Amino acid sequence: MNNSIFLILLAIASYSQALDWFLLTQQNYAAIQSGLSQLNAAAALMHRSMVEQQNLALAAVDGLTVHMNRSLADLKHRYPATNVTTDRLDGTEFYAGFVRSTTDQFRQSVTNNVMVPAQVIVRDILDAMNDLFSERNRNCAERYASNLVQPSISVGRLKDCLITNIPFFRGLTSATQLLLNYAKAAVDSTMAQVQLCSPDSSNCLAKFCHDLPDQLNNIINSVGNLYGTPSMFSQSAVARNQECVALITTDIQETIQEIRTNVTNCAASFKPCGIFGIFQCSVTDT
């Protein structure tokens, strides 16, 4: 009879432990999922901003070509006798391709420098969970499990490293728009030089039309000055991402290590006791 009661009590104790394990594990997985959701939301916001700003930059590049073609059409309308050909004009596609390339490279950099380290943080948390809820540390789980769901070790903290990239894209677009607006103004000034010719001066008008493609190409080629602009923004942004992730990762790993150390010290304070030594009692118990 006494043996039956003992087995029932042991079963109840085991069931309680199993229930605690389930609840505590559920809380930890929920905390990890919440952090990942925050990170993914920030990544989606950054991606939308990246696409929006890239499209604005590309629109600015295309806008120069449109403005130039309209100016040429207006010239031919006002001076039907002019003979200006556009086959000598360079294109601006080279910079449009550079904008796309820079965006793609930066997107890959974010994956390498933010999203991949996020996986390391999740793995560190899972390893700590596994250690915390191991059989030898089971008595300490309830005491320290809540520490694994604290916001300070959430992988969601890396969202800040993504959000800070948004000004980078805005800055790149603003710089592109600024130079290309200047280029449009330069086109207007160049086209206005036709007014320097007297209405009856065919030689002056002929020279203007002959020189015009070279003058416009000078403006188009000035867009090449933007080549260094994406690199200027992206290099600093990549370095900032790396430092941001390094600081947060270091902070999280230190906190996790403190939790694991506390668990180890806690487990060391227990010793086998009771019938057949199947229970663990604190060394401070009497």
XYZ file of N, CA and C in Angstrom, residues 9-262:
762
model
N 2.524 9.541 -5.889
C 3.124 10.853 -5.606
C 4.255 11.160 -6.571
N 5.038 10.144 -6.899
C 6.138 10.327 -7.831
C 5.614 10.681 -9.223
N 4.506 10.036 -9.619
C 3.907 10.317 -10.918
C 3.373 11.739 -10.977
N 2.746 12.174 -9.872
C 2.227 13.540 -9.813
C 3.363 14.546 -9.915
N 4.456 14.271 -9.200
C 5.610 15.165 -9.249
C 6.194 15.234 -10.654
N 6.297 14.117 -11.327
C 6.821 14.065 -12.698
C 5.904 14.818 -13.648
N 4.592 14.666 -13.466
C 3.625 15.354 -14.316
C 3.739 16.856 -14.140
N 3.932 17.314 -12.892
C 4.063 18.739 -12.621
C 5.300 19.295 -13.305
N 6.404 18.493 -13.234
C 7.618 18.941 -13.892
C 7.421 19.036 -15.397
N 6.752 18.042 -15.961
C 6.508 18.042 -17.401
C 5.648 19.229 -17.807
N 4.656 19.566 -16.981
C 3.789 20.694 -17.276
C 4.567 22.003 -17.215
N 5.425 22.146 -16.214
C 6.260 23.339 -16.107
C 7.186 23.456 -17.313
N 7.750 22.353 -17.700
C 8.632 22.334 -18.866
C 7.901 22.847 -20.098
N 6.695 22.381 -20.294
C 5.908 22.800 -21.464
C 5.624 24.296 -21.413
N 5.153 24.786 -20.283
C 4.788 26.189 -20.171
C 6.001 27.103 -20.315
N 7.098 26.736 -19.653
C 8.284 27.576 -19.709
C 8.891 27.566 -21.112
N 8.893 26.411 -21.738
C 9.413 26.321 -23.098
C 8.542 27.114 -24.061
N 7.241 27.038 -23.876
C 6.318 27.791 -24.721
C 6.587 29.291 -24.613
N 6.823 29.768 -23.406
C 7.102 31.183 -23.197
C 8.386 31.605 -23.916
N 9.404 30.755 -23.844
C 10.675 31.089 -24.483
C 10.558 31.087 -26.004
N 9.874 30.106 -26.544
C 9.691 30.081 -27.995
C 8.858 31.268 -28.460
N 7.867 31.645 -27.664
C 7.038 32.806 -28.010
C 7.879 34.082 -28.011
N 8.805 34.193 -27.053
C 9.671 35.378 -26.984
C 10.595 35.436 -28.203
N 11.130 34.277 -28.598
C 11.995 34.230 -29.777
C 11.204 34.622 -31.023
N 10.007 34.081 -31.153
C 9.172 34.384 -32.310
C 8.809 35.863 -32.365
N 8.539 36.445 -31.201
C 8.215 37.869 -31.140
C 9.401 38.701 -31.622
N 10.606 38.324 -31.176
C 11.805 39.045 -31.603
C 12.030 38.928 -33.099
N 11.828 37.730 -33.635
C 11.988 37.529 -35.077
C 10.947 38.326 -35.864
N 9.741 38.413 -35.322
C 8.688 39.195 -35.986
C 9.066 40.668 -36.048
N 9.639 41.188 -34.954
C 10.087 42.579 -34.943
C 11.188 42.801 -35.975
N 12.120 41.843 -36.045
C 13.225 41.958 -36.999
C 12.702 41.910 -38.433
N 11.794 40.992 -38.702
C 11.240 40.864 -40.049
C 10.445 42.107 -40.451
N 9.726 42.686 -39.492
C 8.960 43.904 -39.782
C 9.903 45.053 -40.152
N 11.018 45.157 -39.418
C 11.999 46.199 -39.724
C 12.640 45.956 -41.077
N 12.916 44.684 -41.397
C 13.511 44.347 -42.697
C 12.557 44.705 -43.831
N 11.271 44.448 -43.627
C 10.276 44.780 -44.645
C 10.176 46.292 -44.835
N 10.233 47.046 -43.721
C 10.172 48.503 -43.799
C 11.391 49.044 -44.541
N 12.571 48.509 -44.219
C 13.787 48.952 -44.890
C 13.730 48.622 -46.381
N 13.232 47.437 -46.711
C 13.153 47.026 -48.115
C 12.214 47.952 -48.896
N 11.071 48.281 -48.305
C 10.133 49.184 -48.986
C 10.781 50.539 -49.234
N 11.473 51.038 -48.225
C 12.142 52.333 -48.375
C 13.218 52.251 -49.456
N 13.947 51.137 -49.464
C 14.998 50.949 -50.454
C 14.435 51.000 -51.874
N 13.338 50.290 -52.093
C 12.728 50.246 -53.423
C 12.173 51.615 -53.803
N 11.498 52.269 -52.863
C 10.916 53.579 -53.136
C 11.995 54.599 -53.505
N 13.075 54.619 -52.724
C 14.137 55.593 -52.981
C 14.895 55.261 -54.260
N 15.087 53.977 -54.541
C 15.738 53.592 -55.789
C 14.915 54.055 -56.988
N 13.600 53.887 -56.914
C 12.737 54.312 -58.015
C 12.777 55.822 -58.210
N 12.860 56.560 -57.103
C 12.959 58.017 -57.207
C 14.278 58.423 -57.858
N 15.360 57.740 -57.490
C 16.660 58.037 -58.083
C 16.663 57.720 -59.574
N 16.089 56.572 -59.934
C 16.036 56.189 -61.346
C 15.155 57.151 -62.137
N 14.073 57.608 -61.502
C 13.196 58.571 -62.160
C 13.938 59.880 -62.425
N 14.816 60.266 -61.499
C 15.605 61.483 -61.682
C 16.565 61.328 -62.860
N 17.166 60.137 -62.979
C 18.079 59.871 -64.092
C 17.312 59.925 -65.414
N 16.179 59.236 -65.459
C 15.356 59.249 -66.679
C 14.839 60.651 -66.979
N 14.587 61.425 -65.917
C 14.050 62.773 -66.097
C 14.990 63.674 -66.866
N 16.310 63.461 -66.710
C 17.265 64.284 -67.451
C 17.138 64.021 -68.951
N 17.032 62.760 -69.334
C 16.882 62.413 -70.750
C 15.589 62.982 -71.317
N 14.511 62.856 -70.559
C 13.223 63.395 -70.997
C 13.307 64.905 -71.182
N 13.915 65.569 -70.215
C 14.032 67.027 -70.277
C 14.861 67.448 -71.486
N 15.925 66.711 -71.756
C 16.791 67.043 -72.877
C 16.063 66.855 -74.215
N 15.327 65.757 -74.328
C 14.583 65.499 -75.570
C 13.501 66.550 -75.807
N 12.831 66.968 -74.736
C 11.812 68.013 -74.876
C 12.446 69.335 -75.318
N 13.618 69.604 -74.774
C 14.306 70.850 -75.130
C 14.716 70.837 -76.602
N 15.171 69.691 -77.090
C 15.544 69.565 -78.496
C 14.321 69.703 -79.399
N 13.218 69.102 -78.990
C 11.981 69.205 -79.775
C 11.514 70.655 -79.841
N 11.643 71.366 -78.718
C 11.235 72.778 -78.701
C 12.150 73.604 -79.599
N 13.447 73.257 -79.619
C 14.392 73.972 -80.478
C 14.015 73.808 -81.951
N 13.710 72.599 -82.344
C 13.333 72.336 -83.742
C 12.021 73.026 -84.106
N 11.140 73.145 -83.116
C 9.859 73.817 -83.374
C 10.076 75.307 -83.593
N 10.978 75.903 -82.803
C 11.214 77.346 -82.921
C 12.137 77.682 -84.088
N 13.033 76.726 -84.404
C 13.971 76.950 -85.509
C 13.891 75.755 -86.457
N 12.892 75.743 -87.311
C 12.676 74.589 -88.201
C 13.881 74.274 -89.076
N 14.705 75.278 -89.353
C 15.844 75.059 -90.250
C 17.032 74.387 -89.554
N 16.948 74.230 -88.234
C 18.069 73.622 -87.506
C 18.195 72.152 -87.859
N 19.438 71.708 -87.819
C 19.709 70.303 -88.127
C 20.525 69.707 -86.983
N 19.837 69.350 -85.909
C 20.491 68.772 -84.722
C 20.156 67.302 -84.670
N 21.169 66.459 -84.653
C 20.965 65.011 -84.559
C 21.291 64.550 -83.143
N 20.574 63.533 -82.705
C 20.773 63.018 -81.339
C 21.621 61.754 -81.313
N 22.103 61.318 -82.468
C 22.885 60.084 -82.466
C 24.256 60.275 -81.839
N 24.647 61.513 -81.643
C 25.934 61.783 -80.987
C 25.785 61.952 -79.476
N 24.564 61.864 -78.992
C 24.338 62.052 -77.559
C 24.561 60.747 -76.797
N 25.219 60.882 -75.668
C 25.408 59.722 -74.795
C 24.128 59.458 -74.021
N 24.029 58.261 -73.445
C 22.871 57.910 -72.630
C 23.194 57.980 -71.147
N 22.166 57.918 -70.325
C 22.359 57.946 -68.865
C 22.106 56.583 -68.237
N 21.983 55.556 -69.082
C 21.680 54.227 -68.548
C 22.790 53.716 -67.632
N 24.010 54.192 -67.865
C 25.134 53.700 -67.068
C 24.930 53.987 -65.582
N 24.381 55.170 -65.294
C 24.179 55.473 -63.877
C 22.961 54.751 -63.323
N 21.945 54.574 -64.133
C 20.769 53.819 -63.680
C 21.178 52.409 -63.274
N 22.038 51.785 -64.071
C 22.515 50.449 -63.725
C 23.352 50.457 -62.469
N 24.091 51.537 -62.250
C 24.923 51.637 -61.054
C 24.067 51.763 -59.802
N 22.974 52.501 -59.890
C 22.052 52.633 -58.757
C 21.480 51.261 -58.385
N 21.052 50.513 -59.395
C 20.493 49.178 -59.136
C 21.550 48.252 -58.531
N 22.753 48.309 -59.061
C 23.831 47.452 -58.564
C 24.161 47.771 -57.108
N 24.219 49.064 -56.777
C 24.519 49.461 -55.403
C 23.432 48.987 -54.451
N 22.183 49.086 -54.875
C 21.069 48.626 -54.040
C 21.147 47.134 -53.797
N 21.430 46.382 -54.847
C 21.526 44.921 -54.699
C 22.676 44.536 -53.769
N 23.805 45.195 -53.922
C 24.957 44.892 -53.079
C 24.664 45.221 -51.621
N 23.966 46.338 -51.403
C 23.661 46.709 -50.018
C 22.663 45.736 -49.401
N 21.713 45.286 -50.195
C 20.749 44.302 -49.698
C 21.465 43.017 -49.262
N 22.442 42.578 -50.040
C 23.206 41.394 -49.677
C 24.040 41.644 -48.429
N 24.551 42.865 -48.312
C 25.331 43.212 -47.126
C 24.474 43.149 -45.868
N 23.240 43.609 -45.959
C 22.333 43.556 -44.812
C 22.065 42.104 -44.407
N 21.914 41.242 -45.413
C 21.706 39.822 -45.120
C 22.901 39.244 -44.373
N 24.091 39.543 -44.858
C 25.305 38.981 -44.254
C 25.594 39.561 -42.874
N 25.352 40.856 -42.723
C 25.787 41.547 -41.505
C 24.712 41.677 -40.435
N 23.458 41.423 -40.781
C 22.381 41.558 -39.793
C 21.573 40.262 -39.660
N 21.061 39.767 -40.765
C 20.151 38.627 -40.701
C 20.872 37.331 -40.304
N 22.086 37.143 -40.805
C 22.838 35.936 -40.430
C 23.234 35.966 -38.949
N 23.796 37.073 -38.430
C 24.072 37.130 -36.986
C 22.825 36.939 -36.134
N 21.650 37.304 -36.655
C 20.409 37.090 -35.901
C 20.196 35.608 -35.639
N 20.569 34.778 -36.590
C 20.444 33.331 -36.409
C 21.356 32.840 -35.292
N 22.529 33.469 -35.163
C 23.467 33.094 -34.094
C 22.865 33.418 -32.732
N 22.223 34.573 -32.635
C 21.602 34.959 -31.370
C 20.496 33.975 -30.994
N 19.662 33.610 -31.960
C 18.595 32.640 -31.692
C 19.184 31.313 -31.238
N 20.256 30.886 -31.885
C 20.878 29.620 -31.498
C 21.433 29.702 -30.067
N 22.018 30.846 -29.703
C 22.538 31.014 -28.339
C 21.407 30.918 -27.309
N 20.268 31.504 -27.627
C 19.124 31.439 -26.715
C 18.612 30.007 -26.596
N 18.534 29.312 -27.721
C 18.071 27.919 -27.705
C 19.044 27.027 -26.937
N 20.337 27.282 -27.100
C 21.331 26.505 -26.348
C 21.175 26.742 -24.845
N 20.912 27.996 -24.480
C 20.709 28.304 -23.064
C 19.451 27.626 -22.540
N 18.407 27.583 -23.347
C 17.178 26.882 -22.957
C 17.454 25.408 -22.738
N 18.187 24.814 -23.657
C 18.500 23.387 -23.545
C 19.294 23.101 -22.284
N 20.227 24.002 -21.976
C 21.045 23.821 -20.768
C 20.215 24.058 -19.513
N 19.356 25.057 -19.570
C 18.553 25.399 -18.394
C 17.585 24.281 -18.030
N 16.992 23.642 -19.027
C 15.970 22.642 -18.776
C 16.499 21.215 -18.829
N 17.828 21.073 -18.797
C 18.380 19.728 -18.731
C 18.059 19.111 -17.369
N 18.170 17.815 -17.288
C 17.788 17.111 -16.053
C 18.561 17.611 -14.839
N 19.842 17.870 -15.022
C 20.668 18.290 -13.883
C 20.306 19.685 -13.386
N 19.683 20.496 -14.256
C 19.350 21.868 -13.878
C 17.860 22.086 -13.690
N 17.093 20.982 -13.702
C 15.641 21.106 -13.687
C 15.142 21.899 -12.476
N 15.798 21.735 -11.328
C 15.352 22.440 -10.124
C 15.532 23.954 -10.215
N 16.398 24.380 -11.135
C 16.669 25.811 -11.259
C 15.880 26.461 -12.389
N 15.162 25.648 -13.167
C 14.475 26.161 -14.345
C 13.448 27.226 -13.994
N 12.621 26.923 -13.016
C 11.551 27.859 -12.678
C 12.106 29.178 -12.172
N 13.248 29.105 -11.502
C 13.843 30.307 -10.928
C 14.426 31.219 -12.005
N 15.003 30.642 -13.052
C 15.741 31.434 -14.028
C 15.130 31.457 -15.437
N 14.107 30.660 -15.669
C 13.540 30.588 -17.024
C 13.024 31.933 -17.510
N 12.444 32.731 -16.620
C 11.883 34.021 -17.034
C 12.965 34.960 -17.562
N 14.232 34.727 -17.156
C 15.308 35.586 -17.631
C 15.560 35.434 -19.131
N 15.138 34.290 -19.686
C 15.363 34.050 -21.109
C 14.341 34.764 -21.998
N 13.332 35.354 -21.402
C 12.329 36.071 -22.201
C 12.434 37.585 -22.006
N 13.472 38.038 -21.334
C 13.612 39.472 -21.108
C 13.956 40.183 -22.420
N 13.453 41.395 -22.621
C 13.672 42.119 -23.877
C 15.146 42.369 -24.196
N 15.986 42.408 -23.171
C 17.394 42.749 -23.405
C 18.139 41.688 -24.197
N 17.614 40.450 -24.277
C 18.281 39.428 -25.077
C 17.430 39.024 -26.282
N 16.458 39.836 -26.616
C 15.606 39.529 -27.768
C 16.351 39.802 -29.066
N 16.223 38.879 -30.007
C 16.820 39.079 -31.322
C 16.184 40.270 -32.028
N 15.019 40.678 -31.555
C 14.348 41.840 -32.131
C 15.117 43.133 -31.940
N 16.096 43.142 -31.046
C 16.900 44.344 -30.846
C 17.667 44.724 -32.117
N 17.937 43.745 -32.965
C 18.670 44.025 -34.200
C 17.861 44.866 -35.185
N 16.581 45.058 -34.899
C 15.756 45.876 -35.801
C 16.305 47.287 -35.907
N 16.920 47.771 -34.824
C 17.470 49.124 -34.846
C 18.577 49.257 -35.888
N 19.309 48.158 -36.117
C 20.385 48.190 -37.113
C 19.827 48.321 -38.526
N 18.611 47.865 -38.737
C 17.982 47.962 -40.049
C 17.333 49.333 -40.265
N 16.651 49.826 -39.241
C 15.935 51.095 -39.360
C 16.891 52.249 -39.659
N 18.109 52.188 -39.094
C 19.058 53.283 -39.305
C 19.548 53.362 -40.745
N 19.233 52.357 -41.563
C 19.652 52.394 -42.964
C 18.728 53.248 -43.830
N 17.539 53.511 -43.344
C 16.569 54.242 -44.162
C 17.084 55.630 -44.558
N 17.696 56.391 -43.645
C 18.242 57.691 -44.067
C 19.304 57.569 -45.154
N 20.024 56.443 -45.195
C 21.031 56.241 -46.235
C 20.397 56.290 -47.614
N 19.294 55.593 -47.800
C 18.637 55.576 -49.103
C 18.069 56.948 -49.448
N 17.527 57.619 -48.448
C 16.984 58.958 -48.695
C 18.103 59.920 -49.089
N 19.230 59.793 -48.426
C 20.365 60.662 -48.742
C 20.883 60.422 -50.145
N 20.966 59.154 -50.543
C 21.415 58.825 -51.892
C 20.476 59.420 -52.938
N 19.187 59.292 -52.701
C 18.214 59.835 -53.647
C 18.289 61.355 -53.715
N 18.407 61.990 -52.563
C 18.490 63.460 -52.533
C 19.710 63.951 -53.292
N 20.841 63.266 -53.111
C 22.064 63.666 -53.817
C 21.894 63.488 -55.326
N 21.263 62.390 -55.712
C 21.026 62.135 -57.139
C 20.108 63.197 -57.732
N 19.025 63.481 -57.038
C 18.066 64.479 -57.544
C 18.699 65.860 -57.632
N 19.542 66.184 -56.645
C 20.175 67.501 -56.630
C 21.057 67.698 -57.860
N 21.921 66.733 -58.151
C 22.819 66.873 -59.285
C 22.054 66.866 -60.611
N 21.037 66.034 -60.698
C 20.300 65.942 -61.956
C 19.412 67.166 -62.176
N 18.943 67.787 -61.119
C 18.238 69.060 -61.275
C 19.199 70.134 -61.776
N 20.434 70.061 -61.271
C 21.451 70.991 -61.764
C 21.727 70.727 -63.247
N 21.759 69.448 -63.623
C 21.983 69.085 -65.028
C 20.858 69.625 -65.916
N 19.625 69.548 -65.431
C 18.502 70.094 -66.198
C 18.666 71.602 -66.392
N 19.088 72.271 -65.315
C 19.305 73.721 -65.416
C 20.429 74.015 -66.407
N 21.451 73.137 -66.432
C 22.550 73.318 -67.381
C 22.058 73.121 -68.815
N 21.136 72.187 -69.016
C 20.540 71.987 -70.346
C 19.813 73.256 -70.778
N 19.036 73.833 -69.876
C 18.287 75.055 -70.197
C 19.237 76.191 -70.579
N 20.338 76.331 -69.821
C 21.301 77.401 -70.115
C 21.983 77.172 -71.464
N 22.277 75.915 -71.745
C 22.922 75.581 -73.018
C 21.993 75.860 -74.190
N 20.742 75.440 -74.076
C 19.787 75.653 -75.157
C 19.518 77.143 -75.361
N 19.597 77.926 -74.277
C 19.320 79.365 -74.377
C 20.401 80.102 -75.157
N 21.560 79.462 -75.369
C 22.640 80.133 -76.101
C 22.281 80.394 -77.563
N 21.257 79.706 -78.052
C 20.837 79.955 -79.430
C 20.382 81.400 -79.604
N 19.974 82.010 -78.512
C 19.506 83.394 -78.568
C 20.664 84.379 -78.755
N 21.886 83.875 -78.602
C 23.039 84.744 -78.831
C 23.260 85.007 -80.315
N 22.663 84.176 -81.148
C 22.792 84.340 -82.597
C 21.724 85.320 -83.112
N 22.137 86.161 -83.997
C 21.173 87.063 -84.626
C 20.214 86.249 -85.490
N 18.970 86.706 -85.634
C 17.983 85.943 -86.408
C 18.427 85.636 -87.835
N 19.237 86.529 -88.421
C 19.641 86.319 -89.811
C 21.055 85.752 -89.943
N 21.648 85.310 -88.842
C 23.010 84.771 -88.879
C 22.954 83.252 -89.031
N 23.013 82.796 -90.259
C 22.957 81.351 -90.499
C 24.213 80.648 -90.030
N 25.356 81.315 -90.135
C 26.608 80.686 -89.703
C 26.605 80.459 -88.187
N 26.134 81.437 -87.425
C 26.083 81.313 -85.961
C 25.148 80.182 -85.566
N 23.992 80.129 -86.206
C 23.024 79.074 -85.893
C 23.572 77.697 -86.268
N 24.274 77.642 -87.397
C 24.865 76.373 -87.819
C 25.921 75.904 -86.824
N 26.726 76.838 -86.341
C 27.748 76.474 -85.353
C 27.099 76.002 -84.058
N 26.055 76.706 -83.641
C 25.344 76.299 -82.414
C 24.838 74.864 -82.554
N 24.230 74.553 -83.677
C 23.674 73.200 -83.875
C 24.773 72.152 -83.958
N 25.903 72.540 -84.568
C 27.015 71.595 -84.672
C 27.622 71.296 -83.315
N 27.742 72.317 -82.487
C 28.395 72.152 -81.182
C 27.455 71.624 -80.099
N 26.155 71.728 -80.355
C 25.180 71.389 -79.305
C 25.323 69.958 -78.771
N 25.475 68.923 -79.603
C 25.610 67.568 -79.045
C 26.780 67.444 -78.063
N 27.916 68.073 -78.411
C 29.062 68.012 -77.500
C 28.757 68.743 -76.190
N 28.068 69.873 -76.301
C 27.707 70.612 -75.092
C 26.778 69.785 -74.191
N 25.818 69.124 -74.813
C 24.892 68.299 -74.033
C 25.579 67.066 -73.456
N 26.527 66.502 -74.214
C 27.274 65.347 -73.703
C 28.105 65.718 -72.475
N 28.599 66.953 -72.465
C 29.331 67.400 -71.271
C 28.438 67.345 -70.044
N 27.192 67.707 -70.242
C 26.235 67.663 -69.120
C 25.936 66.226 -68.738
N 25.708 65.376 -69.722
C 25.418 63.966 -69.438
C 26.588 63.312 -68.707
N 27.798 63.614 -69.201
C 28.972 62.996 -68.580
C 29.193 63.477 -67.152
N 28.659 64.659 -66.838
C 28.798 65.155 -65.459
C 28.034 64.278 -64.480
N 27.039 63.536 -64.999
C 26.303 62.607 -64.137
C 27.248 61.549 -63.590
N 28.347 61.307 -64.312
C 29.340 60.354 -63.822
C 29.926 60.733 -62.478
N 29.801 62.019 -62.127
C 30.283 62.449 -60.808
C 29.515 61.756 -59.684
N 28.341 61.216 -60.035
C 27.539 60.520 -59.025
C 28.081 59.135 -58.708
N 29.041 58.664 -59.491
C 29.553 57.319 -59.263
C 30.017 57.114 -57.824
N 30.653 58.119 -57.278
C 31.159 57.962 -55.918
C 30.106 58.160 -54.849
N 28.937 58.691 -55.229
C 27.908 58.998 -54.235
C 27.330 57.753 -53.575
N 26.887 56.732 -54.327
C 26.362 55.533 -53.661
C 27.390 54.871 -52.747
N 28.641 54.828 -53.201
C 29.687 54.221 -52.368
C 29.890 55.019 -51.084
N 29.815 56.341 -51.194
C 29.997 57.184 -50.006
C 28.957 56.856 -48.947
N 27.712 56.663 -49.383
C 26.640 56.355 -48.443
C 26.703 54.893 -47.992
N 26.935 53.982 -48.927
C 26.863 52.554 -48.598
C 28.016 52.107 -47.724
N 29.223 52.635 -47.962
C 30.366 52.213 -47.158
C 30.161 52.554 -45.687
N 29.689 53.751 -45.423
C 29.457 54.134 -44.033
C 28.298 53.345 -43.438
N 27.281 53.048 -44.270
C 26.130 52.300 -43.770
C 26.509 50.858 -43.441
N 27.328 50.237 -44.291
C 27.762 48.859 -44.030
C 28.561 48.796 -42.740
N 29.490 49.716 -42.570
C 30.297 49.737 -41.348
C 29.420 49.978 -40.116
N 28.419 50.835 -40.261
C 27.514 51.113 -39.141
C 26.695 49.875 -38.794
N 26.241 49.133 -39.809
C 25.497 47.895 -39.554
C 26.343 46.899 -38.781
N 27.575 46.735 -39.210
C 28.464 45.777 -38.566
C 28.700 46.133 -37.104
N 28.931 47.405 -36.849
C 29.171 47.838 -35.470
C 27.908 47.702 -34.620
N 26.765 48.063 -35.190
C 25.490 47.952 -34.481
C 25.236 46.516 -34.055
N 25.409 45.592 -34.991
C 25.174 44.172 -34.692
C 26.193 43.660 -33.691
N 27.450 44.070 -33.844
C 28.500 43.603 -32.925
C 28.213 44.041 -31.495
N 27.766 45.286 -31.324
C 27.485 45.794 -29.983
C 26.302 45.064 -29.350
N 25.226 44.909 -30.116
C 24.038 44.244 -29.581
C 24.314 42.775 -29.294
N 25.031 42.111 -30.213
C 25.348 40.695 -30.018
C 26.204 40.498 -28.770
N 27.197 41.352 -28.598
C 28.051 41.263 -27.413
C 27.232 41.438 -26.145
N 26.328 42.405 -26.170
C 25.494 42.678 -24.996
C 24.587 41.489 -24.680
N 23.965 40.913 -25.719
C 23.060 39.779 -25.523
C 23.814 38.557 -25.026
N 24.950 38.266 -25.644
C 25.721 37.077 -25.255
C 26.224 37.177 -23.822
N 26.568 38.389 -23.393
C 27.013 38.563 -22.010
C 25.872 38.259 -21.041
N 24.683 38.734 -21.362
C 23.526 38.480 -20.503
C 23.185 36.994 -20.464
N 23.228 36.344 -21.628
C 22.945 34.907 -21.680
C 23.957 34.128 -20.860
N 25.223 34.528 -20.954
C 26.255 33.836 -20.189
C 26.034 34.013 -18.688
N 25.586 35.181 -18.292
C 25.291 35.414 -16.872
C 24.171 34.482 -16.403
N 23.155 34.295 -17.254
C 22.050 33.396 -16.910
C 22.565 31.970 -16.757
N 23.390 31.535 -17.680
C 23.906 30.168 -17.631
C 24.803 29.965 -16.411
N 25.567 30.980 -16.071
C 26.423 30.890 -14.884
C 25.574 30.776 -13.624
N 24.508 31.567 -13.550
C 23.611 31.495 -12.400
C 22.960 30.116 -12.287
